[in-house]
Amino acid sequence: MSALDTSVRGKRSRASRLASGAAGGALRAFLLVVALFWLVPTFGLLVSSFREPTDIAASGWWKVFSAPAQLTTESYRTLLENDDITSSLFNTIWITVPATLLVVIIGAMAGYAFAWMDFKGRDWWFMVVIALLVVPVQVALIPLSQLFGDIGIFGSITGVVLFHVAFGLPFAIFLLRNFFAEIPRELLEAARLDGAGEARLFMTVVLPLGAPAIASLGIFQFLWVWNDMLVALVFSDSGSQPLTVALQQQVRQFGSNIEVLAPGAFISMVIPLAVFFAFQRQFVSGVMAGAVK
């Protein structure tokens, strides 16, 4: 009887494994199809960036499968010869990298302070940070424009960076404070007993443990700043405008110069995608942190 029960359990186990594998395979196939559909516009933009404007106007991008001779790098040569586009690409880098690094660094230090350091009014100050999360960007455009004009940074890269840092910090502090607060107190107390001060504790214990959340924050901030057009449109001028504003100006000035817009738009899209896929493991770890104990 015992042997029969074991055989039945084994058969059920194998059947269960087969059913589970089939369900998992179906789910993976479905997610693969969704991913392919999601990438179709990006692939279409890539193909369009390698076609002549006359070919783009005459037929859809899928025409290249029957006429691959349409592919050419002429549009990218035209793009690289456009000083407005190339300078705006570098401006985007000068804006995005400092705005991301400053938010991550300051947010990590403030998050640690709110999580593990005792100071007067700590909880009230954290409530202020939470309240700042609901302040819309549009509310601050005019007051900060006047302030930046008074101190002489309106229309500069510095002004755009400071605006992004100011509006990125509340979310950064909120996210990292909650993540750092989940670190076991015993671990920090053991480090203090070994003689670690606050600075050493932050650098050697908290930052390594908080790497997934910090990576997630960095990706969020990078994507937001890189793709922003509203703030840059208000606070930058012709010498400091990023790529999003430069492409918008190209549309307004020339209307249908697709030989510049297509490769420029693809470059503007592919760099954030590359950053996301490069750090996707850390991003998923940061998003899932705390979900499973």
PDB file of C-alpha atoms in Angstrom:
ATOM      1  CA  MET A   1       0.000   0.000   0.000  1.00  0.00           C
ATOM      2  CA  SER A   2       2.833   2.325   0.845  1.00  0.00           C
ATOM      3  CA  ALA A   3       4.545   1.568  -2.455  1.00  0.00           C
ATOM      4  CA  LEU A   4       1.291   2.295  -4.301  1.00  0.00           C
ATOM      5  CA  ASP A   5       0.933   5.659  -2.561  1.00  0.00           C
ATOM      6  CA  THR A   6       4.508   6.523  -3.441  1.00  0.00           C
ATOM      7  CA  SER A   7       3.880   5.606  -7.100  1.00  0.00           C
ATOM      8  CA  VAL A   8       0.708   7.724  -7.202  1.00  0.00           C
ATOM      9  CA  ARG A   9       2.466  10.638  -5.621  1.00  0.00           C
ATOM     10  CA  GLY A  10       5.293  10.262  -8.152  1.00  0.00           C
ATOM     11  CA  LYS A  11       2.867  10.213 -11.076  1.00  0.00           C
ATOM     12  CA  ARG A  12       1.034  13.216  -9.739  1.00  0.00           C
ATOM     13  CA  SER A  13       4.314  14.985  -9.199  1.00  0.00           C
ATOM     14  CA  ARG A  14       5.414  14.362 -12.790  1.00  0.00           C
ATOM     15  CA  ALA A  15       2.030  15.483 -14.114  1.00  0.00           C
ATOM     16  CA  SER A  16       2.189  18.549 -11.955  1.00  0.00           C
ATOM     17  CA  ARG A  17       5.647  19.334 -13.256  1.00  0.00           C
ATOM     18  CA  LEU A  18       4.506  18.927 -16.854  1.00  0.00           C
ATOM     19  CA  ALA A  19       1.510  21.198 -16.289  1.00  0.00           C
ATOM     20  CA  SER A  20       3.667  23.745 -14.547  1.00  0.00           C
ATOM     21  CA  GLY A  21       6.207  23.640 -17.360  1.00  0.00           C
ATOM     22  CA  ALA A  22       3.515  24.093 -19.990  1.00  0.00           C
ATOM     23  CA  ALA A  23       2.024  27.030 -18.112  1.00  0.00           C
ATOM     24  CA  GLY A  24       5.458  28.576 -17.710  1.00  0.00           C
ATOM     25  CA  GLY A  25       6.229  28.088 -21.389  1.00  0.00           C
ATOM     26  CA  ALA A  26       2.948  29.701 -22.407  1.00  0.00           C
ATOM     27  CA  LEU A  27       3.635  32.653 -20.142  1.00  0.00           C
ATOM     28  CA  ARG A  28       7.131  33.107 -21.538  1.00  0.00           C
ATOM     29  CA  ALA A  29       5.784  32.926 -25.095  1.00  0.00           C
ATOM     30  CA  PHE A  30       3.137  35.528 -24.277  1.00  0.00           C
ATOM     31  CA  LEU A  31       5.701  37.865 -22.692  1.00  0.00           C
ATOM     32  CA  LEU A  32       7.978  37.399 -25.700  1.00  0.00           C
ATOM     33  CA  VAL A  33       5.160  38.414 -28.048  1.00  0.00           C
ATOM     34  CA  VAL A  34       4.384  41.472 -25.915  1.00  0.00           C
ATOM     35  CA  ALA A  35       8.069  42.439 -25.909  1.00  0.00           C
ATOM     36  CA  LEU A  36       8.268  42.099 -29.691  1.00  0.00           C
ATOM     37  CA  PHE A  37       5.201  44.295 -30.163  1.00  0.00           C
ATOM     38  CA  TRP A  38       6.706  46.826 -27.752  1.00  0.00           C
ATOM     39  CA  LEU A  39       9.918  46.935 -29.796  1.00  0.00           C
ATOM     40  CA  VAL A  40       8.199  47.317 -33.188  1.00  0.00           C
ATOM     41  CA  PRO A  41       8.069  51.182 -33.069  1.00  0.00           C
ATOM     42  CA  THR A  42      11.725  51.315 -32.023  1.00  0.00           C
ATOM     43  CA  PHE A  43      12.722  48.944 -34.806  1.00  0.00           C
ATOM     44  CA  GLY A  44      10.625  50.929 -37.302  1.00  0.00           C
ATOM     45  CA  LEU A  45      12.329  54.157 -36.240  1.00  0.00           C
ATOM     46  CA  LEU A  46      15.733  52.481 -36.603  1.00  0.00           C
ATOM     47  CA  VAL A  47      14.921  51.330 -40.138  1.00  0.00           C
ATOM     48  CA  SER A  48      13.503  54.756 -41.054  1.00  0.00           C
ATOM     49  CA  SER A  49      16.684  56.437 -39.854  1.00  0.00           C
ATOM     50  CA  PHE A  50      18.597  54.479 -42.532  1.00  0.00           C
ATOM     51  CA  ARG A  51      16.232  55.372 -45.415  1.00  0.00           C
ATOM     52  CA  GLU A  52      16.158  58.333 -47.747  1.00  0.00           C
ATOM     53  CA  PRO A  53      13.411  60.937 -47.161  1.00  0.00           C
ATOM     54  CA  THR A  54      11.868  60.154 -50.554  1.00  0.00           C
ATOM     55  CA  ASP A  55      11.629  56.462 -49.678  1.00  0.00           C
ATOM     56  CA  ILE A  56      10.072  57.278 -46.295  1.00  0.00           C
ATOM     57  CA  ALA A  57       7.433  59.428 -47.989  1.00  0.00           C
ATOM     58  CA  ALA A  58       6.692  56.788 -50.623  1.00  0.00           C
ATOM     59  CA  SER A  59       6.271  53.675 -48.475  1.00  0.00           C
ATOM     60  CA  GLY A  60       6.375  52.237 -44.968  1.00  0.00           C
ATOM     61  CA  TRP A  61       9.570  51.141 -43.231  1.00  0.00           C
ATOM     62  CA  TRP A  62       8.740  47.451 -43.778  1.00  0.00           C
ATOM     63  CA  LYS A  63       9.426  47.988 -47.503  1.00  0.00           C
ATOM     64  CA  VAL A  64      13.134  47.452 -46.777  1.00  0.00           C
ATOM     65  CA  PHE A  65      12.524  43.705 -46.449  1.00  0.00           C
ATOM     66  CA  SER A  66      11.752  43.581 -50.176  1.00  0.00           C
ATOM     67  CA  ALA A  67      14.092  46.412 -51.158  1.00  0.00           C
ATOM     68  CA  PRO A  68      17.128  46.385 -48.830  1.00  0.00           C
ATOM     69  CA  ALA A  69      18.999  48.705 -51.203  1.00  0.00           C
ATOM     70  CA  GLN A  70      17.042  51.570 -49.631  1.00  0.00           C
ATOM     71  CA  LEU A  71      19.219  51.393 -46.510  1.00  0.00           C
ATOM     72  CA  THR A  72      21.845  54.109 -46.349  1.00  0.00           C
ATOM     73  CA  THR A  73      23.839  56.018 -43.727  1.00  0.00           C
ATOM     74  CA  GLU A  74      23.294  59.363 -45.435  1.00  0.00           C
ATOM     75  CA  SER A  75      20.820  60.526 -42.766  1.00  0.00           C
ATOM     76  CA  TYR A  76      23.359  59.969 -39.991  1.00  0.00           C
ATOM     77  CA  ARG A  77      25.990  61.880 -41.958  1.00  0.00           C
ATOM     78  CA  THR A  78      23.518  64.746 -42.303  1.00  0.00           C
ATOM     79  CA  LEU A  79      22.785  64.541 -38.578  1.00  0.00           C
ATOM     80  CA  LEU A  80      26.446  64.702 -37.592  1.00  0.00           C
ATOM     81  CA  GLU A  81      26.898  67.753 -39.828  1.00  0.00           C
ATOM     82  CA  ASN A  82      24.038  69.548 -38.053  1.00  0.00           C
ATOM     83  CA  ASP A  83      25.743  71.614 -35.337  1.00  0.00           C
ATOM     84  CA  ASP A  84      22.501  72.256 -33.461  1.00  0.00           C
ATOM     85  CA  ILE A  85      21.791  68.543 -33.037  1.00  0.00           C
ATOM     86  CA  THR A  86      25.324  67.499 -32.101  1.00  0.00           C
ATOM     87  CA  SER A  87      25.766  70.300 -29.558  1.00  0.00           C
ATOM     88  CA  SER A  88      22.348  69.552 -28.062  1.00  0.00           C
ATOM     89  CA  LEU A  89      23.348  65.893 -27.635  1.00  0.00           C
ATOM     90  CA  PHE A  90      26.356  66.946 -25.567  1.00  0.00           C
ATOM     91  CA  ASN A  91      24.144  69.392 -23.647  1.00  0.00           C
ATOM     92  CA  THR A  92      21.829  66.498 -22.810  1.00  0.00           C
ATOM     93  CA  ILE A  93      24.767  64.578 -21.371  1.00  0.00           C
ATOM     94  CA  TRP A  94      25.988  67.613 -19.368  1.00  0.00           C
ATOM     95  CA  ILE A  95      22.475  67.977 -17.939  1.00  0.00           C
ATOM     96  CA  THR A  96      21.574  64.341 -17.317  1.00  0.00           C
ATOM     97  CA  VAL A  97      24.760  63.033 -15.726  1.00  0.00           C
ATOM     98  CA  PRO A  98      25.156  65.746 -13.027  1.00  0.00           C
ATOM     99  CA  ALA A  99      21.406  65.806 -12.301  1.00  0.00           C
ATOM    100  CA  THR A 100      21.418  62.034 -11.804  1.00  0.00           C
ATOM    101  CA  LEU A 101      24.597  61.863  -9.733  1.00  0.00           C
ATOM    102  CA  LEU A 102      23.615  64.750  -7.451  1.00  0.00           C
ATOM    103  CA  VAL A 103      20.172  63.296  -6.775  1.00  0.00           C
ATOM    104  CA  VAL A 104      21.616  59.854  -6.021  1.00  0.00           C
ATOM    105  CA  ILE A 105      24.413  61.146  -3.767  1.00  0.00           C
ATOM    106  CA  ILE A 106      22.377  63.713  -1.840  1.00  0.00           C
ATOM    107  CA  GLY A 107      19.338  61.437  -1.678  1.00  0.00           C
ATOM    108  CA  ALA A 108      21.424  58.554  -0.294  1.00  0.00           C
ATOM    109  CA  MET A 109      22.965  60.705   2.429  1.00  0.00           C
ATOM    110  CA  ALA A 110      19.632  62.256   3.382  1.00  0.00           C
ATOM    111  CA  GLY A 111      17.894  58.875   3.279  1.00  0.00           C
ATOM    112  CA  TYR A 112      20.462  57.436   5.679  1.00  0.00           C
ATOM    113  CA  ALA A 113      20.101  60.412   7.994  1.00  0.00           C
ATOM    114  CA  PHE A 114      16.309  60.100   8.110  1.00  0.00           C
ATOM    115  CA  ALA A 115      16.524  56.331   8.619  1.00  0.00           C
ATOM    116  CA  TRP A 116      19.226  55.941  11.259  1.00  0.00           C
ATOM    117  CA  MET A 117      20.333  59.283  12.681  1.00  0.00           C
ATOM    118  CA  ASP A 118      18.509  60.976  15.544  1.00  0.00           C
ATOM    119  CA  PHE A 119      18.092  64.732  15.246  1.00  0.00           C
ATOM    120  CA  LYS A 120      15.481  67.208  16.357  1.00  0.00           C
ATOM    121  CA  GLY A 121      12.346  67.262  14.237  1.00  0.00           C
ATOM    122  CA  ARG A 122      13.424  64.310  12.115  1.00  0.00           C
ATOM    123  CA  ASP A 123       9.912  62.944  11.580  1.00  0.00           C
ATOM    124  CA  TRP A 124       8.476  66.395  10.852  1.00  0.00           C
ATOM    125  CA  TRP A 125      11.182  67.104   8.280  1.00  0.00           C
ATOM    126  CA  PHE A 126      10.459  63.763   6.647  1.00  0.00           C
ATOM    127  CA  MET A 127       6.775  64.692   6.457  1.00  0.00           C
ATOM    128  CA  VAL A 128       7.848  67.857   4.621  1.00  0.00           C
ATOM    129  CA  VAL A 129       9.772  65.706   2.143  1.00  0.00           C
ATOM    130  CA  ILE A 130       6.682  63.552   1.590  1.00  0.00           C
ATOM    131  CA  ALA A 131       4.564  66.678   1.086  1.00  0.00           C
ATOM    132  CA  LEU A 132       6.969  67.884  -1.609  1.00  0.00           C
ATOM    133  CA  LEU A 133       6.241  64.746  -3.619  1.00  0.00           C
ATOM    134  CA  VAL A 134       2.824  66.091  -4.579  1.00  0.00           C
ATOM    135  CA  VAL A 135       4.059  69.482  -5.779  1.00  0.00           C
ATOM    136  CA  PRO A 136       3.656  69.573  -9.599  1.00  0.00           C
ATOM    137  CA  VAL A 137       6.543  70.784 -11.717  1.00  0.00           C
ATOM    138  CA  GLN A 138       4.350  73.352 -13.478  1.00  0.00           C
ATOM    139  CA  VAL A 139       3.732  75.253 -10.227  1.00  0.00           C
ATOM    140  CA  ALA A 140       7.422  76.096  -9.845  1.00  0.00           C
ATOM    141  CA  LEU A 141       8.221  77.116 -13.411  1.00  0.00           C
ATOM    142  CA  ILE A 142       7.469  80.831 -13.105  1.00  0.00           C
ATOM    143  CA  PRO A 143       8.830  81.418  -9.551  1.00  0.00           C
ATOM    144  CA  LEU A 144      12.053  79.569 -10.281  1.00  0.00           C
ATOM    145  CA  SER A 145      12.421  81.315 -13.634  1.00  0.00           C
ATOM    146  CA  GLN A 146      12.369  84.640 -11.807  1.00  0.00           C
ATOM    147  CA  LEU A 147      14.778  83.353  -9.132  1.00  0.00           C
ATOM    148  CA  PHE A 148      17.226  81.928 -11.663  1.00  0.00           C
ATOM    149  CA  GLY A 149      17.041  85.182 -13.630  1.00  0.00           C
ATOM    150  CA  ASP A 150      17.904  87.189 -10.510  1.00  0.00           C
ATOM    151  CA  ILE A 151      20.957  85.070  -9.731  1.00  0.00           C
ATOM    152  CA  GLY A 152      22.073  84.869 -13.362  1.00  0.00           C
ATOM    153  CA  ILE A 153      21.663  81.172 -14.190  1.00  0.00           C
ATOM    154  CA  PHE A 154      18.465  81.310 -16.244  1.00  0.00           C
ATOM    155  CA  GLY A 155      19.050  79.876 -19.717  1.00  0.00           C
ATOM    156  CA  SER A 156      22.122  77.924 -18.619  1.00  0.00           C
ATOM    157  CA  ILE A 157      22.801  74.240 -18.103  1.00  0.00           C
ATOM    158  CA  THR A 158      23.295  74.935 -14.404  1.00  0.00           C
ATOM    159  CA  GLY A 159      19.745  76.180 -14.049  1.00  0.00           C
ATOM    160  CA  VAL A 160      18.296  73.116 -15.769  1.00  0.00           C
ATOM    161  CA  VAL A 161      20.384  70.786 -13.596  1.00  0.00           C
ATOM    162  CA  LEU A 162      19.374  72.534 -10.362  1.00  0.00           C
ATOM    163  CA  PHE A 163      15.700  72.334 -11.281  1.00  0.00           C
ATOM    164  CA  HIS A 164      15.932  68.591 -11.919  1.00  0.00           C
ATOM    165  CA  VAL A 165      17.877  68.041  -8.713  1.00  0.00           C
ATOM    166  CA  ALA A 166      15.359  70.002  -6.650  1.00  0.00           C
ATOM    167  CA  PHE A 167      12.396  68.034  -7.971  1.00  0.00           C
ATOM    168  CA  GLY A 168      14.200  64.699  -7.964  1.00  0.00           C
ATOM    169  CA  LEU A 169      15.347  64.822  -4.338  1.00  0.00           C
ATOM    170  CA  PRO A 170      11.973  64.324  -2.564  1.00  0.00           C
ATOM    171  CA  PHE A 171      11.347  61.022  -4.326  1.00  0.00           C
ATOM    172  CA  ALA A 172      14.979  59.979  -3.891  1.00  0.00           C
ATOM    173  CA  ILE A 173      14.948  60.661  -0.155  1.00  0.00           C
ATOM    174  CA  PHE A 174      11.586  58.931   0.290  1.00  0.00           C
ATOM    175  CA  LEU A 175      12.676  55.833  -1.639  1.00  0.00           C
ATOM    176  CA  LEU A 176      16.116  55.423  -0.075  1.00  0.00           C
ATOM    177  CA  ARG A 177      14.997  56.232   3.455  1.00  0.00           C
ATOM    178  CA  ASN A 178      12.413  53.462   3.326  1.00  0.00           C
ATOM    179  CA  PHE A 179      14.953  51.038   1.868  1.00  0.00           C
ATOM    180  CA  PHE A 180      17.687  51.893   4.369  1.00  0.00           C
ATOM    181  CA  ALA A 181      15.219  51.563   7.258  1.00  0.00           C
ATOM    182  CA  GLU A 182      14.867  47.846   6.412  1.00  0.00           C
ATOM    183  CA  ILE A 183      18.548  47.200   7.137  1.00  0.00           C
ATOM    184  CA  PRO A 184      18.825  45.135  10.360  1.00  0.00           C
ATOM    185  CA  ARG A 185      19.666  47.326  13.326  1.00  0.00           C
ATOM    186  CA  GLU A 186      21.935  44.613  14.716  1.00  0.00           C
ATOM    187  CA  LEU A 187      24.182  44.892  11.674  1.00  0.00           C
ATOM    188  CA  LEU A 188      24.671  48.621  12.159  1.00  0.00           C
ATOM    189  CA  GLU A 189      25.195  48.255  15.900  1.00  0.00           C
ATOM    190  CA  ALA A 190      27.853  45.585  15.298  1.00  0.00           C
ATOM    191  CA  ALA A 191      29.667  47.948  12.949  1.00  0.00           C
ATOM    192  CA  ARG A 192      29.514  50.725  15.542  1.00  0.00           C
ATOM    193  CA  LEU A 193      30.934  48.380  18.187  1.00  0.00           C
ATOM    194  CA  ASP A 194      33.845  47.744  15.834  1.00  0.00           C
ATOM    195  CA  GLY A 195      34.562  51.463  15.863  1.00  0.00           C
ATOM    196  CA  ALA A 196      32.865  52.567  12.663  1.00  0.00           C
ATOM    197  CA  GLY A 197      31.699  56.175  12.620  1.00  0.00           C
ATOM    198  CA  GLU A 198      28.685  57.446  10.709  1.00  0.00           C
ATOM    199  CA  ALA A 199      30.678  58.194   7.560  1.00  0.00           C
ATOM    200  CA  ARG A 200      32.390  54.801   7.522  1.00  0.00           C
ATOM    201  CA  LEU A 201      29.137  53.054   8.375  1.00  0.00           C
ATOM    202  CA  PHE A 202      27.421  54.795   5.491  1.00  0.00           C
ATOM    203  CA  MET A 203      30.171  54.026   2.979  1.00  0.00           C
ATOM    204  CA  THR A 204      31.012  50.431   3.928  1.00  0.00           C
ATOM    205  CA  VAL A 205      27.691  49.019   5.148  1.00  0.00           C
ATOM    206  CA  VAL A 206      24.700  51.043   4.006  1.00  0.00           C
ATOM    207  CA  LEU A 207      25.741  51.839   0.443  1.00  0.00           C
ATOM    208  CA  PRO A 208      26.652  48.235  -0.520  1.00  0.00           C
ATOM    209  CA  LEU A 209      23.393  46.935   0.940  1.00  0.00           C
ATOM    210  CA  GLY A 210      21.429  49.722  -0.734  1.00  0.00           C
ATOM    211  CA  ALA A 211      22.979  49.233  -4.180  1.00  0.00           C
ATOM    212  CA  PRO A 212      19.775  47.787  -5.782  1.00  0.00           C
ATOM    213  CA  ALA A 213      17.615  50.706  -4.601  1.00  0.00           C
ATOM    214  CA  ILE A 214      20.290  53.224  -5.572  1.00  0.00           C
ATOM    215  CA  ALA A 215      20.558  51.681  -9.046  1.00  0.00           C
ATOM    216  CA  SER A 216      16.775  51.827  -9.464  1.00  0.00           C
ATOM    217  CA  LEU A 217      16.736  55.458  -8.409  1.00  0.00           C
ATOM    218  CA  GLY A 218      19.569  56.275 -10.798  1.00  0.00           C
ATOM    219  CA  ILE A 219      17.698  54.688 -13.711  1.00  0.00           C
ATOM    220  CA  PHE A 220      14.472  56.523 -12.870  1.00  0.00           C
ATOM    221  CA  GLN A 221      16.259  59.862 -12.584  1.00  0.00           C
ATOM    222  CA  PHE A 222      18.323  59.319 -15.724  1.00  0.00           C
ATOM    223  CA  LEU A 223      15.282  58.459 -17.833  1.00  0.00           C
ATOM    224  CA  TRP A 224      13.248  61.359 -16.474  1.00  0.00           C
ATOM    225  CA  VAL A 225      15.957  63.965 -17.098  1.00  0.00           C
ATOM    226  CA  TRP A 226      17.043  62.569 -20.472  1.00  0.00           C
ATOM    227  CA  ASN A 227      13.489  62.519 -21.858  1.00  0.00           C
ATOM    228  CA  ASP A 228      12.406  65.833 -20.337  1.00  0.00           C
ATOM    229  CA  MET A 229      11.382  68.639 -22.627  1.00  0.00           C
ATOM    230  CA  LEU A 230       9.166  70.914 -20.507  1.00  0.00           C
ATOM    231  CA  VAL A 231      11.836  72.024 -18.029  1.00  0.00           C
ATOM    232  CA  ALA A 232      14.503  72.327 -20.722  1.00  0.00           C
ATOM    233  CA  LEU A 233      12.146  74.270 -22.972  1.00  0.00           C
ATOM    234  CA  VAL A 234      11.583  76.834 -20.199  1.00  0.00           C
ATOM    235  CA  PHE A 235      15.015  77.075 -18.584  1.00  0.00           C
ATOM    236  CA  SER A 236      17.431  76.575 -21.493  1.00  0.00           C
ATOM    237  CA  ASP A 237      18.378  78.823 -24.375  1.00  0.00           C
ATOM    238  CA  SER A 238      19.799  78.086 -27.824  1.00  0.00           C
ATOM    239  CA  GLY A 239      23.234  77.385 -26.376  1.00  0.00           C
ATOM    240  CA  SER A 240      22.128  75.024 -23.614  1.00  0.00           C
ATOM    241  CA  GLN A 241      19.110  73.242 -25.079  1.00  0.00           C
ATOM    242  CA  PRO A 242      19.121  69.416 -24.892  1.00  0.00           C
ATOM    243  CA  LEU A 243      18.323  66.996 -27.680  1.00  0.00           C
ATOM    244  CA  THR A 244      14.568  66.895 -27.020  1.00  0.00           C
ATOM    245  CA  VAL A 245      14.263  70.649 -27.469  1.00  0.00           C
ATOM    246  CA  ALA A 246      16.573  70.670 -30.504  1.00  0.00           C
ATOM    247  CA  LEU A 247      14.438  68.052 -32.261  1.00  0.00           C
ATOM    248  CA  GLN A 248      11.302  70.009 -31.432  1.00  0.00           C
ATOM    249  CA  GLN A 249      12.893  73.145 -32.869  1.00  0.00           C
ATOM    250  CA  GLN A 250      13.796  71.219 -36.033  1.00  0.00           C
ATOM    251  CA  VAL A 251      10.137  70.292 -36.468  1.00  0.00           C
ATOM    252  CA  ARG A 252       9.063  73.909 -36.036  1.00  0.00           C
ATOM    253  CA  GLN A 253      11.704  75.354 -38.346  1.00  0.00           C
ATOM    254  CA  PHE A 254      11.730  72.868 -41.220  1.00  0.00           C
ATOM    255  CA  GLY A 255       8.589  70.819 -40.751  1.00  0.00           C
ATOM    256  CA  SER A 256       9.464  67.656 -42.660  1.00  0.00           C
ATOM    257  CA  ASN A 257      13.249  67.263 -42.486  1.00  0.00           C
ATOM    258  CA  ILE A 258      12.930  63.597 -41.647  1.00  0.00           C
ATOM    259  CA  GLU A 259      16.550  62.937 -42.575  1.00  0.00           C
ATOM    260  CA  VAL A 260      17.514  64.711 -39.334  1.00  0.00           C
ATOM    261  CA  LEU A 261      14.512  63.886 -37.164  1.00  0.00           C
ATOM    262  CA  ALA A 262      14.547  60.113 -37.663  1.00  0.00           C
ATOM    263  CA  PRO A 263      18.188  59.424 -36.683  1.00  0.00           C
ATOM    264  CA  GLY A 264      18.049  62.108 -33.981  1.00  0.00           C
ATOM    265  CA  ALA A 265      14.926  60.605 -32.448  1.00  0.00           C
ATOM    266  CA  PHE A 266      16.439  57.126 -32.574  1.00  0.00           C
ATOM    267  CA  ILE A 267      19.609  58.269 -30.812  1.00  0.00           C
ATOM    268  CA  SER A 268      17.484  60.045 -28.215  1.00  0.00           C
ATOM    269  CA  MET A 269      15.576  56.786 -27.651  1.00  0.00           C
ATOM    270  CA  VAL A 270      18.324  54.191 -27.845  1.00  0.00           C
ATOM    271  CA  ILE A 271      20.605  55.672 -25.176  1.00  0.00           C
ATOM    272  CA  PRO A 272      17.998  55.450 -22.361  1.00  0.00           C
ATOM    273  CA  LEU A 273      17.104  51.945 -23.562  1.00  0.00           C
ATOM    274  CA  ALA A 274      20.758  50.931 -23.409  1.00  0.00           C
ATOM    275  CA  VAL A 275      21.080  52.316 -19.876  1.00  0.00           C
ATOM    276  CA  PHE A 276      17.943  50.495 -18.753  1.00  0.00           C
ATOM    277  CA  PHE A 277      18.956  47.133 -20.219  1.00  0.00           C
ATOM    278  CA  ALA A 278      22.485  47.507 -18.854  1.00  0.00           C
ATOM    279  CA  PHE A 279      21.160  47.916 -15.301  1.00  0.00           C
ATOM    280  CA  GLN A 280      17.941  45.917 -15.564  1.00  0.00           C
ATOM    281  CA  ARG A 281      19.081  43.329 -13.007  1.00  0.00           C
ATOM    282  CA  GLN A 282      19.770  46.017 -10.393  1.00  0.00           C
ATOM    283  CA  PHE A 283      16.512  47.724 -11.333  1.00  0.00           C
ATOM    284  CA  VAL A 284      14.462  44.582 -10.763  1.00  0.00           C
ATOM    285  CA  SER A 285      16.298  43.884  -7.503  1.00  0.00           C
ATOM    286  CA  GLY A 286      15.558  47.386  -6.272  1.00  0.00           C
ATOM    287  CA  VAL A 287      11.887  47.220  -7.247  1.00  0.00           C
ATOM    288  CA  MET A 288      11.450  43.831  -5.570  1.00  0.00           C
ATOM    289  CA  ALA A 289      13.445  44.752  -2.469  1.00  0.00           C
ATOM    290  CA  GLY A 290      11.388  44.146   0.615  1.00  0.00           C
ATOM    291  CA  ALA A 291       8.733  42.145  -1.218  1.00  0.00           C
ATOM    292  CA  VAL A 292      10.090  38.843   0.143  1.00  0.00           C
ATOM    293  CA  LYS A 293      11.477  38.527   3.628  1.00  0.00           C
TER     294      LYS A 293
END
